[in-house]
Amino acid sequence: MREELKKKGPFESLEQEAMLGILRTSDLLENRLARLLRTFGLTPSQYNAMRIMRGEKVPMPCLEVADRMIQVSPAITRVVDQLLNRGLIHKQQSNQDRRVFLVGLTDEGLTLLDKLDEPIQSLHRELLGHVPAEDLHSLNRILQIARERIPG
């Protein structure tokens, strides 16, 4: 990691080195994902929101989509508006609570996600397929342990 970052001295701690390694890796992975999604006219936040809606299968509250996002998106309204303008999702006011808006995928949105499934899986294999499965299981476990102690 020191060579990659061209760092002259040692890291101040093992935790610092690990955190910088996670951030650097995350940036590389996110950039490749964003590049792929850009070819389909989507941002990672838009894609994430659409995947959440597809998984739910029925219209769901906007704020629940925001709560389930991989990256915290304080601008969920903007993400929803962008997807609405493209006709990829629909939005309706809840009958139970007039303050709540429900969002769900349109047929066009579902079709776009279906087109993305294989390219996304292919990207996952390209970027992490060289890592043995046992190491990926360990990595997932370690990252879960780290996330559990980070306050929201």
CSV table of N, CA and C in Angstrom, one decimal:
chain,number,residue,atom,x,y,z
A,1,MET,N,0.8,-1.2,0.0
A,1,MET,CA,0.0,0.0,0.0
A,1,MET,C,0.9,1.3,0.0
A,2,ARG,N,2.0,1.2,0.7
A,2,ARG,CA,2.9,2.4,0.8
A,2,ARG,C,3.4,2.7,-0.6
A,3,GLU,N,3.8,1.7,-1.3
A,3,GLU,CA,4.3,1.9,-2.7
A,3,GLU,C,3.2,2.5,-3.6
A,4,GLU,N,2.1,1.9,-3.5
A,4,GLU,CA,0.9,2.3,-4.4
A,4,GLU,C,0.6,3.8,-4.1
A,5,LEU,N,0.7,4.2,-2.9
A,5,LEU,CA,0.4,5.6,-2.6
A,5,LEU,C,1.6,6.5,-2.6
A,6,LYS,N,2.8,5.9,-2.9
A,6,LYS,CA,4.0,6.6,-2.9
A,6,LYS,C,4.3,7.3,-1.5
A,7,LYS,N,3.9,6.6,-0.5
A,7,LYS,CA,4.1,7.1,0.9
A,7,LYS,C,5.6,6.9,1.3
A,8,LYS,N,6.2,7.9,1.8
A,8,LYS,CA,7.6,7.9,2.1
A,8,LYS,C,7.8,7.1,3.4
A,9,GLY,N,7.1,7.4,4.5
A,9,GLY,CA,7.3,6.8,5.8
A,9,GLY,C,6.3,5.7,6.0
A,10,PRO,N,6.4,5.1,7.2
A,10,PRO,CA,5.4,4.0,7.5
A,10,PRO,C,4.1,4.7,7.9
A,11,PHE,N,3.1,3.8,7.9
A,11,PHE,CA,1.7,4.3,8.4
A,11,PHE,C,1.8,4.5,9.9
A,12,GLU,N,1.0,5.4,10.4
A,12,GLU,CA,0.9,5.6,11.8
A,12,GLU,C,0.4,4.4,12.6
A,13,SER,N,-0.4,3.6,11.9
A,13,SER,CA,-1.0,2.4,12.6
A,13,SER,C,-1.5,1.4,11.6
A,14,LEU,N,-1.6,0.2,12.0
A,14,LEU,CA,-2.2,-0.8,11.2
A,14,LEU,C,-3.6,-0.5,10.7
A,15,GLU,N,-4.3,0.2,11.7
A,15,GLU,CA,-5.7,0.6,11.4
A,15,GLU,C,-5.7,1.6,10.2
A,16,GLN,N,-4.8,2.6,10.3
A,16,GLN,CA,-4.7,3.6,9.2
A,16,GLN,C,-4.4,2.9,7.9
A,17,GLU,N,-3.5,2.0,7.9
A,17,GLU,CA,-3.2,1.3,6.6
A,17,GLU,C,-4.4,0.6,6.1
A,18,ALA,N,-5.1,-0.1,7.0
A,18,ALA,CA,-6.3,-0.9,6.5
A,18,ALA,C,-7.3,0.1,6.0
A,19,MET,N,-7.6,1.2,6.7
A,19,MET,CA,-8.6,2.1,6.3
A,19,MET,C,-8.3,2.7,4.9
A,20,LEU,N,-7.0,3.1,4.7
A,20,LEU,CA,-6.6,3.7,3.4
A,20,LEU,C,-6.7,2.6,2.3
A,21,GLY,N,-6.4,1.4,2.7
A,21,GLY,CA,-6.5,0.3,1.7
A,21,GLY,C,-8.0,0.1,1.3
A,22,ILE,N,-8.9,0.1,2.3
A,22,ILE,CA,-10.3,0.0,2.0
A,22,ILE,C,-10.8,1.2,1.1
A,23,LEU,N,-10.4,2.4,1.5
A,23,LEU,CA,-10.9,3.6,0.7
A,23,LEU,C,-10.3,3.5,-0.7
A,24,ARG,N,-9.1,3.2,-0.9
A,24,ARG,CA,-8.5,3.1,-2.2
A,24,ARG,C,-9.1,2.1,-3.0
A,25,THR,N,-9.4,0.9,-2.5
A,25,THR,CA,-10.0,-0.2,-3.2
A,25,THR,C,-11.5,0.2,-3.6
A,26,SER,N,-12.2,0.8,-2.6
A,26,SER,CA,-13.5,1.2,-2.8
A,26,SER,C,-13.6,2.2,-4.0
A,27,ASP,N,-12.6,3.2,-4.0
A,27,ASP,CA,-12.6,4.2,-5.1
A,27,ASP,C,-12.4,3.5,-6.5
A,28,LEU,N,-11.5,2.5,-6.5
A,28,LEU,CA,-11.2,1.8,-7.8
A,28,LEU,C,-12.5,1.1,-8.3
A,29,LEU,N,-13.1,0.4,-7.3
A,29,LEU,CA,-14.3,-0.4,-7.7
A,29,LEU,C,-15.4,0.5,-8.1
A,30,GLU,N,-15.7,1.6,-7.3
A,30,GLU,CA,-16.7,2.5,-7.6
A,30,GLU,C,-16.5,3.2,-9.0
A,31,ASN,N,-15.3,3.5,-9.3
A,31,ASN,CA,-15.0,4.2,-10.6
A,31,ASN,C,-15.4,3.2,-11.8
A,32,ARG,N,-15.0,2.0,-11.6
A,32,ARG,CA,-15.3,1.0,-12.7
A,32,ARG,C,-16.8,0.8,-12.8
A,33,LEU,N,-17.5,0.7,-11.7
A,33,LEU,CA,-19.0,0.5,-11.7
A,33,LEU,C,-19.6,1.8,-12.3
A,34,ALA,N,-19.2,2.9,-12.0
A,34,ALA,CA,-19.8,4.2,-12.5
A,34,ALA,C,-19.6,4.3,-14.0
A,35,ARG,N,-18.4,3.8,-14.5
A,35,ARG,CA,-18.1,3.9,-15.9
A,35,ARG,C,-19.1,2.9,-16.7
A,36,LEU,N,-19.3,1.8,-16.1
A,36,LEU,CA,-20.3,0.8,-16.8
A,36,LEU,C,-21.7,1.4,-16.8
A,37,LEU,N,-22.1,1.9,-15.6
A,37,LEU,CA,-23.5,2.4,-15.5
A,37,LEU,C,-23.7,3.7,-16.4
A,38,ARG,N,-22.7,4.5,-16.6
A,38,ARG,CA,-22.7,5.7,-17.4
A,38,ARG,C,-23.1,5.3,-18.8
A,39,THR,N,-22.7,4.1,-19.3
A,39,THR,CA,-23.0,3.7,-20.7
A,39,THR,C,-24.5,3.4,-20.8
A,40,PHE,N,-25.2,3.2,-19.7
A,40,PHE,CA,-26.6,3.0,-19.6
A,40,PHE,C,-27.4,4.2,-19.2
A,41,GLY,N,-26.7,5.3,-19.0
A,41,GLY,CA,-27.3,6.6,-18.6
A,41,GLY,C,-27.7,6.6,-17.1
A,42,LEU,N,-27.0,5.8,-16.3
A,42,LEU,CA,-27.4,5.8,-14.8
A,42,LEU,C,-26.2,6.2,-14.0
A,43,THR,N,-26.4,6.7,-12.8
A,43,THR,CA,-25.4,6.9,-11.8
A,43,THR,C,-25.5,5.7,-10.8
A,44,PRO,N,-24.5,5.4,-10.0
A,44,PRO,CA,-24.5,4.4,-9.0
A,44,PRO,C,-25.7,4.5,-8.1
A,45,SER,N,-26.0,5.7,-7.6
A,45,SER,CA,-27.2,5.9,-6.7
A,45,SER,C,-28.5,5.6,-7.4
A,46,GLN,N,-28.6,6.0,-8.7
A,46,GLN,CA,-29.9,5.6,-9.4
A,46,GLN,C,-30.0,4.1,-9.5
A,47,TYR,N,-28.9,3.5,-9.9
A,47,TYR,CA,-28.9,2.0,-10.1
A,47,TYR,C,-29.3,1.3,-8.7
A,48,ASN,N,-28.6,1.8,-7.7
A,48,ASN,CA,-28.9,1.2,-6.3
A,48,ASN,C,-30.4,1.4,-6.0
A,49,ALA,N,-30.9,2.6,-6.2
A,49,ALA,CA,-32.3,2.8,-5.8
A,49,ALA,C,-33.3,1.9,-6.7
A,50,MET,N,-32.9,1.7,-7.9
A,50,MET,CA,-33.8,0.9,-8.8
A,50,MET,C,-33.7,-0.6,-8.4
A,51,ARG,N,-32.5,-1.1,-8.0
A,51,ARG,CA,-32.3,-2.4,-7.5
A,51,ARG,C,-33.1,-2.7,-6.2
A,52,ILE,N,-33.1,-1.7,-5.3
A,52,ILE,CA,-33.9,-1.8,-4.1
A,52,ILE,C,-35.4,-2.0,-4.5
A,53,MET,N,-35.9,-1.2,-5.4
A,53,MET,CA,-37.3,-1.2,-5.8
A,53,MET,C,-37.6,-2.6,-6.5
A,54,ARG,N,-36.7,-3.1,-7.3
A,54,ARG,CA,-36.9,-4.3,-8.0
A,54,ARG,C,-37.0,-5.5,-6.9
A,55,GLY,N,-36.1,-5.4,-5.9
A,55,GLY,CA,-36.2,-6.5,-4.9
A,55,GLY,C,-37.4,-6.5,-4.1
A,56,GLU,N,-38.0,-5.3,-3.9
A,56,GLU,CA,-39.2,-5.2,-3.1
A,56,GLU,C,-40.5,-5.6,-3.9
A,57,LYS,N,-40.5,-5.4,-5.2
A,57,LYS,CA,-41.5,-5.9,-6.1
A,57,LYS,C,-42.8,-5.1,-6.1
A,58,VAL,N,-43.0,-4.3,-5.0
A,58,VAL,CA,-44.2,-3.5,-4.9
A,58,VAL,C,-43.8,-2.1,-4.6
A,59,PRO,N,-44.6,-1.0,-4.9
A,59,PRO,CA,-44.2,0.3,-4.6
A,59,PRO,C,-43.9,0.5,-3.1
A,60,MET,N,-42.8,1.2,-2.8
A,60,MET,CA,-42.4,1.4,-1.4
A,60,MET,C,-42.1,2.8,-1.1
A,61,PRO,N,-42.1,3.2,0.2
A,61,PRO,CA,-41.9,4.6,0.5
A,61,PRO,C,-40.5,5.1,0.1
A,62,CYS,N,-40.4,6.3,-0.4
A,62,CYS,CA,-39.1,6.9,-0.8
A,62,CYS,C,-38.1,6.8,0.3
A,63,LEU,N,-38.5,7.1,1.5
A,63,LEU,CA,-37.5,7.2,2.7
A,63,LEU,C,-37.0,5.8,3.0
A,64,GLU,N,-37.8,4.7,2.7
A,64,GLU,CA,-37.3,3.4,2.9
A,64,GLU,C,-36.2,3.1,1.9
A,65,VAL,N,-36.4,3.5,0.7
A,65,VAL,CA,-35.4,3.4,-0.4
A,65,VAL,C,-34.1,4.0,0.1
A,66,ALA,N,-34.2,5.3,0.6
A,66,ALA,CA,-33.0,6.0,1.1
A,66,ALA,C,-32.3,5.3,2.2
A,67,ASP,N,-33.1,4.7,3.2
A,67,ASP,CA,-32.5,3.9,4.3
A,67,ASP,C,-31.8,2.7,3.9
A,68,ARG,N,-32.1,2.1,2.7
A,68,ARG,CA,-31.5,0.9,2.3
A,68,ARG,C,-30.4,1.1,1.3
A,69,MET,N,-30.1,2.3,0.9
A,69,MET,CA,-29.1,2.6,-0.1
A,69,MET,C,-27.7,2.1,0.5
A,70,ILE,N,-26.8,1.7,-0.4
A,70,ILE,CA,-25.5,1.3,-0.1
A,70,ILE,C,-24.7,2.5,0.4
A,71,GLN,N,-24.8,3.6,-0.3
A,71,GLN,CA,-24.1,4.8,0.1
A,71,GLN,C,-25.3,5.8,0.5
A,72,VAL,N,-25.1,6.4,1.7
A,72,VAL,CA,-26.1,7.3,2.2
A,72,VAL,C,-26.4,8.4,1.1
A,73,SER,N,-27.6,8.6,0.8
A,73,SER,CA,-27.9,9.6,-0.3
A,73,SER,C,-28.9,10.6,0.3
A,74,PRO,N,-28.4,11.7,0.8
A,74,PRO,CA,-29.3,12.7,1.4
A,74,PRO,C,-30.2,13.3,0.4
A,75,ALA,N,-29.9,13.1,-0.9
A,75,ALA,CA,-30.6,13.7,-2.0
A,75,ALA,C,-31.5,12.7,-2.7
A,76,ILE,N,-32.2,11.8,-1.9
A,76,ILE,CA,-33.0,10.8,-2.5
A,76,ILE,C,-34.1,11.4,-3.4
A,77,THR,N,-34.6,12.6,-3.0
A,77,THR,CA,-35.6,13.3,-3.9
A,77,THR,C,-35.0,13.5,-5.2
A,78,ARG,N,-33.8,14.0,-5.3
A,78,ARG,CA,-33.2,14.2,-6.6
A,78,ARG,C,-33.1,13.0,-7.4
A,79,VAL,N,-32.6,11.9,-6.8
A,79,VAL,CA,-32.4,10.6,-7.5
A,79,VAL,C,-33.8,10.1,-8.0
A,80,VAL,N,-34.8,10.2,-7.2
A,80,VAL,CA,-36.2,9.8,-7.6
A,80,VAL,C,-36.7,10.7,-8.7
A,81,ASP,N,-36.5,12.0,-8.6
A,81,ASP,CA,-36.9,12.9,-9.7
A,81,ASP,C,-36.2,12.6,-11.0
A,82,GLN,N,-34.9,12.3,-11.0
A,82,GLN,CA,-34.2,11.9,-12.2
A,82,GLN,C,-34.7,10.6,-12.8
A,83,LEU,N,-35.0,9.7,-12.0
A,83,LEU,CA,-35.6,8.4,-12.5
A,83,LEU,C,-37.0,8.6,-13.0
A,84,LEU,N,-37.8,9.4,-12.4
A,84,LEU,CA,-39.1,9.7,-12.8
A,84,LEU,C,-39.1,10.4,-14.2
A,85,ASN,N,-38.2,11.4,-14.4
A,85,ASN,CA,-38.1,12.1,-15.6
A,85,ASN,C,-37.7,11.2,-16.8
A,86,ARG,N,-37.0,10.1,-16.5
A,86,ARG,CA,-36.6,9.2,-17.5
A,86,ARG,C,-37.7,8.1,-17.8
A,87,GLY,N,-38.7,8.1,-16.9
A,87,GLY,CA,-39.8,7.1,-17.1
A,87,GLY,C,-39.4,5.7,-16.6
A,88,LEU,N,-38.4,5.7,-15.7
A,88,LEU,CA,-37.9,4.4,-15.2
A,88,LEU,C,-38.6,3.9,-13.9
A,89,ILE,N,-39.2,4.9,-13.2
A,89,ILE,CA,-40.0,4.6,-12.0
A,89,ILE,C,-41.3,5.4,-12.0
A,90,HIS,N,-42.2,5.0,-11.2
A,90,HIS,CA,-43.4,5.8,-11.0
A,90,HIS,C,-43.5,6.2,-9.5
A,91,LYS,N,-44.3,7.2,-9.2
A,91,LYS,CA,-44.4,7.7,-7.9
A,91,LYS,C,-45.8,8.0,-7.6
A,92,GLN,N,-46.3,7.6,-6.4
A,92,GLN,CA,-47.7,7.9,-6.1
A,92,GLN,C,-47.8,8.2,-4.6
A,93,GLN,N,-48.8,9.0,-4.2
A,93,GLN,CA,-49.0,9.3,-2.8
A,93,GLN,C,-49.7,8.2,-2.1
A,94,SER,N,-49.2,7.9,-0.9
A,94,SER,CA,-49.8,6.8,-0.1
A,94,SER,C,-51.2,7.1,0.3
A,95,ASN,N,-52.1,6.1,0.2
A,95,ASN,CA,-53.5,6.3,0.7
A,95,ASN,C,-53.5,6.3,2.2
A,96,GLN,N,-52.6,5.7,2.9
A,96,GLN,CA,-52.6,5.6,4.3
A,96,GLN,C,-52.0,6.9,5.0
A,97,ASP,N,-51.0,7.5,4.3
A,97,ASP,CA,-50.4,8.7,4.9
A,97,ASP,C,-50.0,9.6,3.7
A,98,ARG,N,-50.7,10.7,3.6
A,98,ARG,CA,-50.6,11.7,2.5
A,98,ARG,C,-49.2,12.3,2.4
A,99,ARG,N,-48.4,12.2,3.5
A,99,ARG,CA,-47.0,12.7,3.5
A,99,ARG,C,-46.0,11.8,2.8
A,100,VAL,N,-46.4,10.5,2.7
A,100,VAL,CA,-45.6,9.5,2.2
A,100,VAL,C,-45.8,9.3,0.7
A,101,PHE,N,-44.7,9.2,-0.1
A,101,PHE,CA,-44.8,8.9,-1.5
A,101,PHE,C,-44.2,7.5,-1.7
A,102,LEU,N,-44.9,6.7,-2.5
A,102,LEU,CA,-44.4,5.4,-2.9
A,102,LEU,C,-43.8,5.4,-4.2
A,103,VAL,N,-42.7,4.7,-4.4
A,103,VAL,CA,-42.0,4.6,-5.7
A,103,VAL,C,-41.9,3.1,-6.1
A,104,GLY,N,-41.9,2.9,-7.4
A,104,GLY,CA,-41.7,1.5,-7.9
A,104,GLY,C,-41.2,1.6,-9.4
A,105,LEU,N,-40.7,0.5,-9.9
A,105,LEU,CA,-40.2,0.5,-11.2
A,105,LEU,C,-41.3,0.5,-12.3
A,106,THR,N,-41.1,1.1,-13.4
A,106,THR,CA,-42.0,1.0,-14.5
A,106,THR,C,-41.4,-0.2,-15.3
A,107,ASP,N,-42.2,-0.6,-16.3
A,107,ASP,CA,-41.7,-1.7,-17.2
A,107,ASP,C,-40.4,-1.4,-17.9
A,108,GLU,N,-40.3,-0.1,-18.2
A,108,GLU,CA,-39.0,0.4,-18.9
A,108,GLU,C,-37.8,0.3,-17.9
A,109,GLY,N,-38.1,0.6,-16.6
A,109,GLY,CA,-37.1,0.5,-15.6
A,109,GLY,C,-36.6,-0.9,-15.4
A,110,LEU,N,-37.6,-1.8,-15.3
A,110,LEU,CA,-37.4,-3.2,-15.1
A,110,LEU,C,-36.6,-3.8,-16.3
A,111,THR,N,-36.9,-3.4,-17.5
A,111,THR,CA,-36.2,-3.8,-18.7
A,111,THR,C,-34.7,-3.4,-18.6
A,112,LEU,N,-34.5,-2.1,-18.2
A,112,LEU,CA,-33.2,-1.6,-18.1
A,112,LEU,C,-32.3,-2.4,-17.1
A,113,LEU,N,-32.9,-2.7,-16.0
A,113,LEU,CA,-32.2,-3.4,-14.9
A,113,LEU,C,-31.9,-4.8,-15.5
A,114,ASP,N,-32.8,-5.5,-16.2
A,114,ASP,CA,-32.6,-6.8,-16.7
A,114,ASP,C,-31.4,-6.8,-17.7
A,115,LYS,N,-31.3,-5.7,-18.5
A,115,LYS,CA,-30.2,-5.6,-19.4
A,115,LYS,C,-28.9,-5.4,-18.7
A,116,LEU,N,-28.9,-4.8,-17.5
A,116,LEU,CA,-27.7,-4.6,-16.7
A,116,LEU,C,-27.2,-5.8,-16.0
A,117,ASP,N,-28.1,-6.7,-15.7
A,117,ASP,CA,-27.7,-7.9,-14.8
A,117,ASP,C,-26.4,-8.6,-15.3
A,118,GLU,N,-26.3,-9.0,-16.5
A,118,GLU,CA,-25.1,-9.7,-16.9
A,118,GLU,C,-23.9,-8.8,-17.0
A,119,PRO,N,-24.0,-7.6,-17.5
A,119,PRO,CA,-22.8,-6.7,-17.5
A,119,PRO,C,-22.3,-6.5,-16.1
A,120,ILE,N,-23.2,-6.3,-15.1
A,120,ILE,CA,-22.8,-6.1,-13.7
A,120,ILE,C,-22.1,-7.3,-13.2
A,121,GLN,N,-22.7,-8.5,-13.4
A,121,GLN,CA,-22.1,-9.7,-12.9
A,121,GLN,C,-20.7,-10.0,-13.6
A,122,SER,N,-20.6,-9.6,-14.8
A,122,SER,CA,-19.4,-9.8,-15.5
A,122,SER,C,-18.3,-8.8,-14.9
A,123,LEU,N,-18.7,-7.6,-14.6
A,123,LEU,CA,-17.8,-6.7,-13.9
A,123,LEU,C,-17.3,-7.2,-12.6
A,124,HIS,N,-18.3,-7.8,-11.8
A,124,HIS,CA,-17.9,-8.4,-10.5
A,124,HIS,C,-16.8,-9.5,-10.7
A,125,ARG,N,-17.1,-10.3,-11.7
A,125,ARG,CA,-16.1,-11.4,-12.0
A,125,ARG,C,-14.7,-10.8,-12.4
A,126,GLU,N,-14.8,-9.8,-13.3
A,126,GLU,CA,-13.6,-9.2,-13.8
A,126,GLU,C,-12.7,-8.6,-12.7
A,127,LEU,N,-13.4,-7.9,-11.7
A,127,LEU,CA,-12.7,-7.2,-10.7
A,127,LEU,C,-12.3,-8.0,-9.5
A,128,LEU,N,-13.1,-9.0,-9.2
A,128,LEU,CA,-12.9,-9.8,-8.0
A,128,LEU,C,-12.8,-11.3,-8.2
A,129,GLY,N,-13.0,-11.7,-9.4
A,129,GLY,CA,-13.0,-13.2,-9.8
A,129,GLY,C,-11.6,-13.9,-9.5
A,130,HIS,N,-10.6,-13.1,-9.5
A,130,HIS,CA,-9.2,-13.7,-9.2
A,130,HIS,C,-9.0,-13.9,-7.7
A,131,VAL,N,-9.9,-13.4,-6.9
A,131,VAL,CA,-9.7,-13.6,-5.4
A,131,VAL,C,-10.4,-14.9,-5.0
A,132,PRO,N,-9.7,-15.8,-4.4
A,132,PRO,CA,-10.3,-17.1,-4.0
A,132,PRO,C,-11.5,-16.9,-3.2
A,133,ALA,N,-12.5,-17.8,-3.3
A,133,ALA,CA,-13.8,-17.7,-2.6
A,133,ALA,C,-13.6,-17.7,-1.1
A,134,GLU,N,-12.7,-18.5,-0.6
A,134,GLU,CA,-12.4,-18.5,0.8
A,134,GLU,C,-12.0,-17.1,1.3
A,135,ASP,N,-11.2,-16.4,0.5
A,135,ASP,CA,-10.7,-15.0,0.9
A,135,ASP,C,-11.9,-14.0,0.8
A,136,LEU,N,-12.8,-14.2,-0.2
A,136,LEU,CA,-13.9,-13.3,-0.3
A,136,LEU,C,-14.8,-13.5,0.9
A,137,HIS,N,-15.0,-14.8,1.3
A,137,HIS,CA,-15.8,-15.0,2.5
A,137,HIS,C,-15.2,-14.3,3.7
A,138,SER,N,-13.9,-14.4,3.9
A,138,SER,CA,-13.2,-13.8,5.0
A,138,SER,C,-13.3,-12.3,4.9
A,139,LEU,N,-13.1,-11.7,3.7
A,139,LEU,CA,-13.3,-10.3,3.5
A,139,LEU,C,-14.6,-9.8,3.9
A,140,ASN,N,-15.7,-10.5,3.4
A,140,ASN,CA,-17.0,-10.1,3.8
A,140,ASN,C,-17.3,-10.1,5.3
A,141,ARG,N,-16.7,-11.2,6.0
A,141,ARG,CA,-16.8,-11.3,7.4
A,141,ARG,C,-16.1,-10.1,8.1
A,142,ILE,N,-14.9,-9.8,7.7
A,142,ILE,CA,-14.1,-8.7,8.3
A,142,ILE,C,-14.8,-7.4,8.1
A,143,LEU,N,-15.3,-7.1,6.9
A,143,LEU,CA,-16.0,-5.9,6.6
A,143,LEU,C,-17.3,-5.8,7.5
A,144,GLN,N,-18.0,-6.9,7.7
A,144,GLN,CA,-19.2,-6.9,8.5
A,144,GLN,C,-18.8,-6.5,10.0
A,145,ILE,N,-17.7,-7.1,10.4
A,145,ILE,CA,-17.3,-6.8,11.8
A,145,ILE,C,-16.9,-5.3,11.9
A,146,ALA,N,-16.3,-4.8,10.9
A,146,ALA,CA,-15.9,-3.3,11.0
A,146,ALA,C,-17.2,-2.5,10.9
A,147,ARG,N,-18.1,-2.8,10.1
A,147,ARG,CA,-19.3,-2.0,10.0
A,147,ARG,C,-20.2,-2.0,11.3
A,148,GLU,N,-20.2,-3.1,12.0
A,148,GLU,CA,-21.0,-3.3,13.2
A,148,GLU,C,-20.6,-2.3,14.3
A,149,ARG,N,-19.4,-1.8,14.3
A,149,ARG,CA,-19.0,-0.9,15.4
A,149,ARG,C,-18.9,0.5,14.9
A,150,ILE,N,-19.3,0.8,13.7
A,150,ILE,CA,-19.3,2.2,13.2
A,150,ILE,C,-20.7,2.8,13.4
A,151,PRO,N,-20.8,3.9,14.2
A,151,PRO,CA,-22.1,4.5,14.5
A,151,PRO,C,-22.7,5.1,13.2
A,152,GLY,N,-24.0,5.0,13.0
A,152,GLY,CA,-24.6,5.5,11.8
A,152,GLY,C,-24.8,6.9,11.9
